[in-house]
Every structure is written in structure tokens, then in C-alpha cells.
mmCIF file of C-alpha atoms and ligand atoms in Angstrom:
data_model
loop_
_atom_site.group_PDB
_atom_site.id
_atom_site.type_symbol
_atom_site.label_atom_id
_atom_site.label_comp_id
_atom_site.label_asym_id
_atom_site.label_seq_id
_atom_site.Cartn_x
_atom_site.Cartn_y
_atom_site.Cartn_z
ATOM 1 C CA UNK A 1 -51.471 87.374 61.885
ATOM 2 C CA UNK A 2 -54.455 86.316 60.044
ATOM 3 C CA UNK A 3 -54.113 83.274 57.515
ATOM 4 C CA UNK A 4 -54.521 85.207 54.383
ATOM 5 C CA UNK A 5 -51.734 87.510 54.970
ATOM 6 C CA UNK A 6 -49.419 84.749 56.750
ATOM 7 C CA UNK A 7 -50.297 83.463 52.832
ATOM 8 C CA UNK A 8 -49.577 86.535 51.315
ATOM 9 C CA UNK A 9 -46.210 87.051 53.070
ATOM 10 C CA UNK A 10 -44.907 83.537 53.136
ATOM 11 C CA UNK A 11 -45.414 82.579 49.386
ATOM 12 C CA UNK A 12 -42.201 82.758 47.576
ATOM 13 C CA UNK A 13 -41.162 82.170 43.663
ATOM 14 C CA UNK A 14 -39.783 78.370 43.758
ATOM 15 C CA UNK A 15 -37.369 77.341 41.621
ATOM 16 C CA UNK A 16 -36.854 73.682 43.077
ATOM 17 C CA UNK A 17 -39.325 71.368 42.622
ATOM 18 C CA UNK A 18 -39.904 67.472 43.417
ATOM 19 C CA UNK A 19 -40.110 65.494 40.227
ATOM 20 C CA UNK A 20 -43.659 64.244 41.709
ATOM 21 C CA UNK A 21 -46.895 65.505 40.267
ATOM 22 C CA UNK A 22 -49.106 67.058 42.126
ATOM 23 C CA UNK A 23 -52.602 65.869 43.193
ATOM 24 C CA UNK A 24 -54.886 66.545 40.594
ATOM 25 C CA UNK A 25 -57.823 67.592 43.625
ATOM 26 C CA UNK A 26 -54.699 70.405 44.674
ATOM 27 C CA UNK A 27 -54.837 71.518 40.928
ATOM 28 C CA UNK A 28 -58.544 71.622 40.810
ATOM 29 C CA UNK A 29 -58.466 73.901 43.858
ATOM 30 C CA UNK A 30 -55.854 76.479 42.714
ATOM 31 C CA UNK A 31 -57.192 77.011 39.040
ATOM 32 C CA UNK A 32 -60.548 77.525 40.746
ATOM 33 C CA UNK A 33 -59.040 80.246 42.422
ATOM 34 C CA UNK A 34 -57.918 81.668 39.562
ATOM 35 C CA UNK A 35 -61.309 81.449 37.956
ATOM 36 C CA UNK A 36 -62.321 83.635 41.279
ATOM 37 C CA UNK A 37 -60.086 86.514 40.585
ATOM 38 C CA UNK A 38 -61.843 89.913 39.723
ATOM 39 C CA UNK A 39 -61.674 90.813 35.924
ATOM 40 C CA UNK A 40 -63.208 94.379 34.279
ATOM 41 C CA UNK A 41 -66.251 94.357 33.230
ATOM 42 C CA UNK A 42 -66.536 90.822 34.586
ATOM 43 C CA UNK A 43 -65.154 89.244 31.047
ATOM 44 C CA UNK A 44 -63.423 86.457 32.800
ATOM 45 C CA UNK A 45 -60.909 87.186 29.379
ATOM 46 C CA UNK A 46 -58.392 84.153 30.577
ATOM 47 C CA UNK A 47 -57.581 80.376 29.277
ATOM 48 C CA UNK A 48 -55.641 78.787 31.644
ATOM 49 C CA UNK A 49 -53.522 75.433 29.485
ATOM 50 C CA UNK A 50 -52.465 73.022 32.373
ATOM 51 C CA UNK A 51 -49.645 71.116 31.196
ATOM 52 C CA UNK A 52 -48.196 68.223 32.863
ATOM 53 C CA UNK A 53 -46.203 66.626 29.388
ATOM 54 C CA UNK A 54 -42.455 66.551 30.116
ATOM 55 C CA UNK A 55 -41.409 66.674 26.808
ATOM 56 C CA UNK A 56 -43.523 69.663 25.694
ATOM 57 C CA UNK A 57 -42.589 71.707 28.828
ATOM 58 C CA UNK A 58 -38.773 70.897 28.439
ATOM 59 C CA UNK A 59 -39.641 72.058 24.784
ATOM 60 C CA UNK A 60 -40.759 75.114 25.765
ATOM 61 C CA UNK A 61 -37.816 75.821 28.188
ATOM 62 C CA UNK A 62 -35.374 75.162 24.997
ATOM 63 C CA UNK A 63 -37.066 77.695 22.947
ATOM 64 C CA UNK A 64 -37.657 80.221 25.282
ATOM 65 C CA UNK A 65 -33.726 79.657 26.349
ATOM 66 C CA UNK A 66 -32.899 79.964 22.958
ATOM 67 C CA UNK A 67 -34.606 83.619 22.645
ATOM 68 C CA UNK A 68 -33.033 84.259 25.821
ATOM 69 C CA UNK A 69 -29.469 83.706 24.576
ATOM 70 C CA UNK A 70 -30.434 86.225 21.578
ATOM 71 C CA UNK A 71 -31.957 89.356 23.928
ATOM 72 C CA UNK A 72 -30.149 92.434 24.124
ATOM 73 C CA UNK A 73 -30.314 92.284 28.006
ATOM 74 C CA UNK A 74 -27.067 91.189 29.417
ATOM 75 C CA UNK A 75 -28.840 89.468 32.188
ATOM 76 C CA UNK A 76 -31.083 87.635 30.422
ATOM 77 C CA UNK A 77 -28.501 86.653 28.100
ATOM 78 C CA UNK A 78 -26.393 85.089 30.746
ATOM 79 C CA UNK A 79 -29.541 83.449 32.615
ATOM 80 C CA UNK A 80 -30.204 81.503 29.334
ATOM 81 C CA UNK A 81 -26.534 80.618 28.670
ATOM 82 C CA UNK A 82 -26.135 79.388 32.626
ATOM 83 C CA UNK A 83 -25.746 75.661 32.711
ATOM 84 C CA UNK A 84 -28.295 73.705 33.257
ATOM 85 C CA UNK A 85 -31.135 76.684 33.201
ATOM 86 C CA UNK A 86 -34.460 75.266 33.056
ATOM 87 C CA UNK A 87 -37.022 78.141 32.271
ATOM 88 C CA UNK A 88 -40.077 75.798 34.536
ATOM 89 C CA UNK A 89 -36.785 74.713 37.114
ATOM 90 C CA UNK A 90 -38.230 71.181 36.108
ATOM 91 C CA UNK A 91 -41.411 71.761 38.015
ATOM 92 C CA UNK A 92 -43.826 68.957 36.739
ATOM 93 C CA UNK A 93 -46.959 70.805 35.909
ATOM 94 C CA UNK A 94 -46.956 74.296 33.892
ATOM 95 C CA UNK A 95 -49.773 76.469 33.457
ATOM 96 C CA UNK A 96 -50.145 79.097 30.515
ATOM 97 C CA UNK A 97 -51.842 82.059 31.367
ATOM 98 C CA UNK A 98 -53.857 83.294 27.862
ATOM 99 C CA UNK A 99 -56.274 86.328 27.791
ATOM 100 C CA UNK A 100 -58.533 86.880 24.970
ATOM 101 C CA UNK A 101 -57.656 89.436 22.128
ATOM 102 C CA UNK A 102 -59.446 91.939 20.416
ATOM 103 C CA UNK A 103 -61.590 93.552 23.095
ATOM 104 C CA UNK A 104 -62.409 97.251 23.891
ATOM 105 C CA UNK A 105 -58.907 99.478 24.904
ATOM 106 C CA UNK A 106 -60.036 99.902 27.962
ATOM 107 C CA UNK A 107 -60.106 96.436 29.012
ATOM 108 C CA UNK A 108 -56.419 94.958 29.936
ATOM 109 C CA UNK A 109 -56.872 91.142 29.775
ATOM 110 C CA UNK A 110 -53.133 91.259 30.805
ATOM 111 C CA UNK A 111 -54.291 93.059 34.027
ATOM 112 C CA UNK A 112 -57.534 90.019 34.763
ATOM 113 C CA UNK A 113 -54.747 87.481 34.132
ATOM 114 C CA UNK A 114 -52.186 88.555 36.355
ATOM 115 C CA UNK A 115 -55.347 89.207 39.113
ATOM 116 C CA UNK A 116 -56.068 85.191 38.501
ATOM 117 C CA UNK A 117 -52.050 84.475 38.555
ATOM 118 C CA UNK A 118 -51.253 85.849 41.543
ATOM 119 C CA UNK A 119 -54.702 84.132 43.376
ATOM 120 C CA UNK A 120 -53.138 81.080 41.477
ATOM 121 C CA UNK A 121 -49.874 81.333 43.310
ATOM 122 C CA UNK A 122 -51.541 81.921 47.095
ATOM 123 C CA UNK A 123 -53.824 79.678 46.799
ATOM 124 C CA UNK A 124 -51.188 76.818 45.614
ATOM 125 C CA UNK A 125 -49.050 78.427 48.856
ATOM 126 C CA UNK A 126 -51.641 77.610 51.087
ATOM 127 C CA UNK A 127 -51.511 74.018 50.597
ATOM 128 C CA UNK A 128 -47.743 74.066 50.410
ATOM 129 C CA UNK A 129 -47.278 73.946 46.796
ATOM 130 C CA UNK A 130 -44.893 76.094 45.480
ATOM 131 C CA UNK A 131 -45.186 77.679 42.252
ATOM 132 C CA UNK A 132 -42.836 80.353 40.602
ATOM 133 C CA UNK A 133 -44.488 83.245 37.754
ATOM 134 C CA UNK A 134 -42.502 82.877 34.482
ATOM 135 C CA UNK A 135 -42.298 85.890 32.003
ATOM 136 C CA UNK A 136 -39.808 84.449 30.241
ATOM 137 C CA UNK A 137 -41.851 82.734 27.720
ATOM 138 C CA UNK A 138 -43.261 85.671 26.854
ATOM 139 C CA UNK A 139 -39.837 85.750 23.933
ATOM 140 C CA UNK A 140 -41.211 82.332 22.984
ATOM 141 C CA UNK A 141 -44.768 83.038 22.846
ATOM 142 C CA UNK A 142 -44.213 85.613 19.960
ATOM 143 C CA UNK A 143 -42.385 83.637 17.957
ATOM 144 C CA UNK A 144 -44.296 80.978 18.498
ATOM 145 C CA UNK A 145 -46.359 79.295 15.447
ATOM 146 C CA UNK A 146 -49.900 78.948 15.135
ATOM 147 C CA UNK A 147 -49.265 75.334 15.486
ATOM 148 C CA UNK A 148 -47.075 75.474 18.095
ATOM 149 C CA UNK A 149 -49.911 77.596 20.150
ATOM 150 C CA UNK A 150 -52.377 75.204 19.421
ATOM 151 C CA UNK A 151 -50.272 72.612 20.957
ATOM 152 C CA UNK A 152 -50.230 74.589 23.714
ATOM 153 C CA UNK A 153 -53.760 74.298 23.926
ATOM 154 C CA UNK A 154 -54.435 77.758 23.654
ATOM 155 C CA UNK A 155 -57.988 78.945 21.865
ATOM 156 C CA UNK A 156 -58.578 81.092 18.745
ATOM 157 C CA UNK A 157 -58.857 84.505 19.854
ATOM 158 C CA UNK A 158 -56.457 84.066 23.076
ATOM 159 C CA UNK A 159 -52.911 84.911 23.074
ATOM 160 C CA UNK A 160 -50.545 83.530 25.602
ATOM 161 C CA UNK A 161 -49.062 86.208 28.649
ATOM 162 C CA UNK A 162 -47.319 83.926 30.894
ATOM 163 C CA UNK A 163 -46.635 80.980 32.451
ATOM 164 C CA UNK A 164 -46.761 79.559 35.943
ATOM 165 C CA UNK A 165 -44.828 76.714 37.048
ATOM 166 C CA UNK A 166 -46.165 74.874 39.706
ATOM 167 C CA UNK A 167 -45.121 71.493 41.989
ATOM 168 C CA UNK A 168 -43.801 70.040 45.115
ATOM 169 C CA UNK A 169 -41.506 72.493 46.895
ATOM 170 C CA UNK A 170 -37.926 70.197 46.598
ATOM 171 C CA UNK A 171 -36.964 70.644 50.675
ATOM 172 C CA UNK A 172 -33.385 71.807 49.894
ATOM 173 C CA UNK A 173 -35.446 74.650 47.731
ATOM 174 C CA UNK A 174 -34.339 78.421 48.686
ATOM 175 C CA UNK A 175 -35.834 80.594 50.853
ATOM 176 C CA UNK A 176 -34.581 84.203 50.319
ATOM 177 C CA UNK A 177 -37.119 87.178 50.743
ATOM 178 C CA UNK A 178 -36.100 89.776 48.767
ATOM 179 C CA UNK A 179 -36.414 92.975 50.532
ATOM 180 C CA UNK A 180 -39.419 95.059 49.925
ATOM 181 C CA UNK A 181 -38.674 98.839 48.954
ATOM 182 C CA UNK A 182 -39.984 100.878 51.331
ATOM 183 C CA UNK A 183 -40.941 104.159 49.343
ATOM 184 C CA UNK A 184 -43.789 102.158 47.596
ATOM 185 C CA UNK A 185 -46.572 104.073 49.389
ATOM 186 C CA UNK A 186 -47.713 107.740 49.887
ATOM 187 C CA UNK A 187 -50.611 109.261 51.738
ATOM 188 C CA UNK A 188 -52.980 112.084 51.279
ATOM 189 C CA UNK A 189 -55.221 112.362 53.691
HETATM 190 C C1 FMN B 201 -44.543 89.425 35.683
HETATM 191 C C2 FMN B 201 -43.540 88.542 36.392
HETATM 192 C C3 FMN B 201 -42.635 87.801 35.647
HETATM 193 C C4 FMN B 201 -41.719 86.976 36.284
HETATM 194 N N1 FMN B 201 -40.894 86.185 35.529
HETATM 195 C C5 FMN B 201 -40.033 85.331 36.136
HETATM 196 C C6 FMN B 201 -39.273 84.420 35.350
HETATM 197 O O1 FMN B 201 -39.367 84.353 34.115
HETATM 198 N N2 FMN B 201 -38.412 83.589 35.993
HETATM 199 C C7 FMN B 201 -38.293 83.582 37.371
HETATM 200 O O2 FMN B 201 -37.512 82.798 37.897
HETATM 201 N N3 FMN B 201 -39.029 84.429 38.139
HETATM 202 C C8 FMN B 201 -39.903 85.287 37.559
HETATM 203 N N4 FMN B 201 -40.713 86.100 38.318
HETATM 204 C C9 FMN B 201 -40.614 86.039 39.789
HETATM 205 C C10 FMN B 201 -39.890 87.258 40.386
HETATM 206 O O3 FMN B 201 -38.516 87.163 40.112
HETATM 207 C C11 FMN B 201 -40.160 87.291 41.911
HETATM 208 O O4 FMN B 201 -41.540 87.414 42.129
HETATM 209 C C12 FMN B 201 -39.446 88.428 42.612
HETATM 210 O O5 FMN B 201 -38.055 88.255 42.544
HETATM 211 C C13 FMN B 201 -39.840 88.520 44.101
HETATM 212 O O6 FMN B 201 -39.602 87.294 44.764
HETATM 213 P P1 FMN B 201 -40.781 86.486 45.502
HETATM 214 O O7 FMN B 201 -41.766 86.079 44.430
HETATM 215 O O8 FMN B 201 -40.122 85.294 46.134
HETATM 216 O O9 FMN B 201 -41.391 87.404 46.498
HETATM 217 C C14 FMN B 201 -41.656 86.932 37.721
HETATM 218 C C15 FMN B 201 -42.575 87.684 38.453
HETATM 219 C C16 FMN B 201 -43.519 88.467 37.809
HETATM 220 C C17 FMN B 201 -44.532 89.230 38.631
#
């Protein structure tokens, strides 16, 4: 199999992580690939906040856990309420995933960031990073104060979609494939 889909297939969301940081040339080359994703219209509509600050990302976790614990899903009630639950799994460096506001309809920022996520997550795959998408602090994000997005590092104009969390895959870290439906496709031809 070629290399890209040996990527493709073998990347997996990580939720152990090394305490270590990761080499700041390794984070250079996975948020360039996230600059290289395709985007409509070309707008390039993301801000990508790379934060490596223990205290803030542990704050995050604590808020977004704390909107967990009030959702009316029973599942992500009981994820927040599990012991120990750490939205990031303690991975050392977390990325914010923004996209600008206020543009045509048409154009889905959401859709350019995700594009620039997922080249995020492959491209941190194929040097053996792991890195795991987070949409739970989406319930944090929109409760979040202006402050508190500023913090964040996130521009004027740019609101906050999701988070990545990204580091050193721990080696007792889980390996489990989750089985791909296989009514996904249908051809006309
Ligand atoms: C939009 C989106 C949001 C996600 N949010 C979370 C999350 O908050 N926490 C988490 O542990 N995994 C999250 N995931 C990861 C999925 O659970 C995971 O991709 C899925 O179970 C398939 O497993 P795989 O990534 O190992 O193939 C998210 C994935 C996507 C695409």
C-alpha cells in the first residue's frame, strides 16, 4: 500500500499521551499542513491557537467537563463525571481550530477547518505523533467569555470549532479500530 493511505488507515484518535512536548520543528510541519488544506473560495477562513500552557489546557478540560456534567446526553454526562476524565487526555500541546465569522452562506468555515484538521491529524501520524479531534469544547467555547477567548488567543472575527490534542503516543496507549460501516457508499454508473 502506498504511504498516504498506510497514513490514512493507521492514524487513530489517542487518548494517551507522554507528558513530553513535542519538537517544535514536528509542530511546524503539521500546522503547515493544515495551512495546505483546500478551503472554498480559497479564504483560508482558519486561526489555528497552539497551546502548550498546562494550566490553561487543564483549565479548559475543567470547564468543558463541567458543561459536560450539565448536557442532556446521558453519555456525555457520564464521560464528564468518569474519574479522572481529562477532555486533552493530558496531551501536552492543544490546538484550537477557529474559522472566521461573518462570511457569505455559502461558505462553511466549519467545513475549511475540519479539511485543515484532519490534514493536521495525518500529517502528525506520519511522524508518529498521535493526536486525538476534540468536539467537546465546543460546550465550553459558547459559554466562553470574550476574555476567556482572547486568552485563547483567538482573533476578532474568529470563533472557536474545535480542538485538537496532540503529543507523544504513551506506548501502553490503545489501539482499537473501530469498525467501518460498510453501507457508506453507493454507485451510479
Ligand atoms: C468532529 C469530531 C469530534 C470528535 N470529538 C471527540 C472528543 O471530544 N473526544 C474524543 O475522545 N474523541 C473525539 N473524536 C474522535 C472520534 O471519537 C473518533 O474519530 C472515532 O471514534 C473513530 O476512531 P478513530 O479516530 O480512531 O478512527 C471526534 C471526532 C470528530 C471527527
Amino acid at each position: 500500500m502506498n504511504l498516504v493511505l498506510e497514513t490514512i488507515k493507521n492514524r487513530r484518535s489517542i487518548r494517551r499521551y507522554l507528558p513530553q512536548q513535542i519538537r517544535d520543528e514536528e509542530l511546524s510541519l503539521i500546522l503547515e499542513a493544515g495551512v495546505w488544506a483546500p478551503s472554498a473560495h480559497n479564504e483560508q477562513p482558519w486561526h489555528f491557537s497552539v497551546i502548550q500552557k498546562e494550566e490553561l489546557i487543564d483549565m479548559m478540560s475543567e470547564k468543558t467537563i463541567a458543561m459536560m456534567k450539565k448536557s442532556r446526553l446521558e453519555w456525555v454526562r457520564k464521560m464528564g463525571e468518569r474519574e479522572g476524565f481529562h477532555v486533552f487526555y493530558n496531551a501536552p500541546t492543544v490546538i484550537v481550530v477557529s474559522g472566521k465569522t461573518g462570511g457569505e452562506a455559502l461558505l462553511k468555515p466549519i467545513a475549511d477547518c475540519s479539511a485543515a484538521i484532519q490534514n493536521i491529524l495525518l500529517a502528525a501520524e506520519s511522524l508518529g505523533i498521535g493526536t486525538c479531534w476534540i468536539g467537546f469544547t465546543g460546550l465550553f467555547f459558547v459559554t466562553a467569555t470574550k476574555e476567556e477567548l482572547q486568552n485563547l488567543g483567538i482573533p476578532e472575527g474568529y470563533e472557536p470549532f474545535y480542538s485538537i490534542a496532540v503529543g507523544y503516543k504513551s506506548p501502553d496507549h490503545l489501539y482499537s479500530a473501530p469498525r467501518r460501516k460498510q453501507n457508506a457508499i453507493t454507485y451510479i454508473r
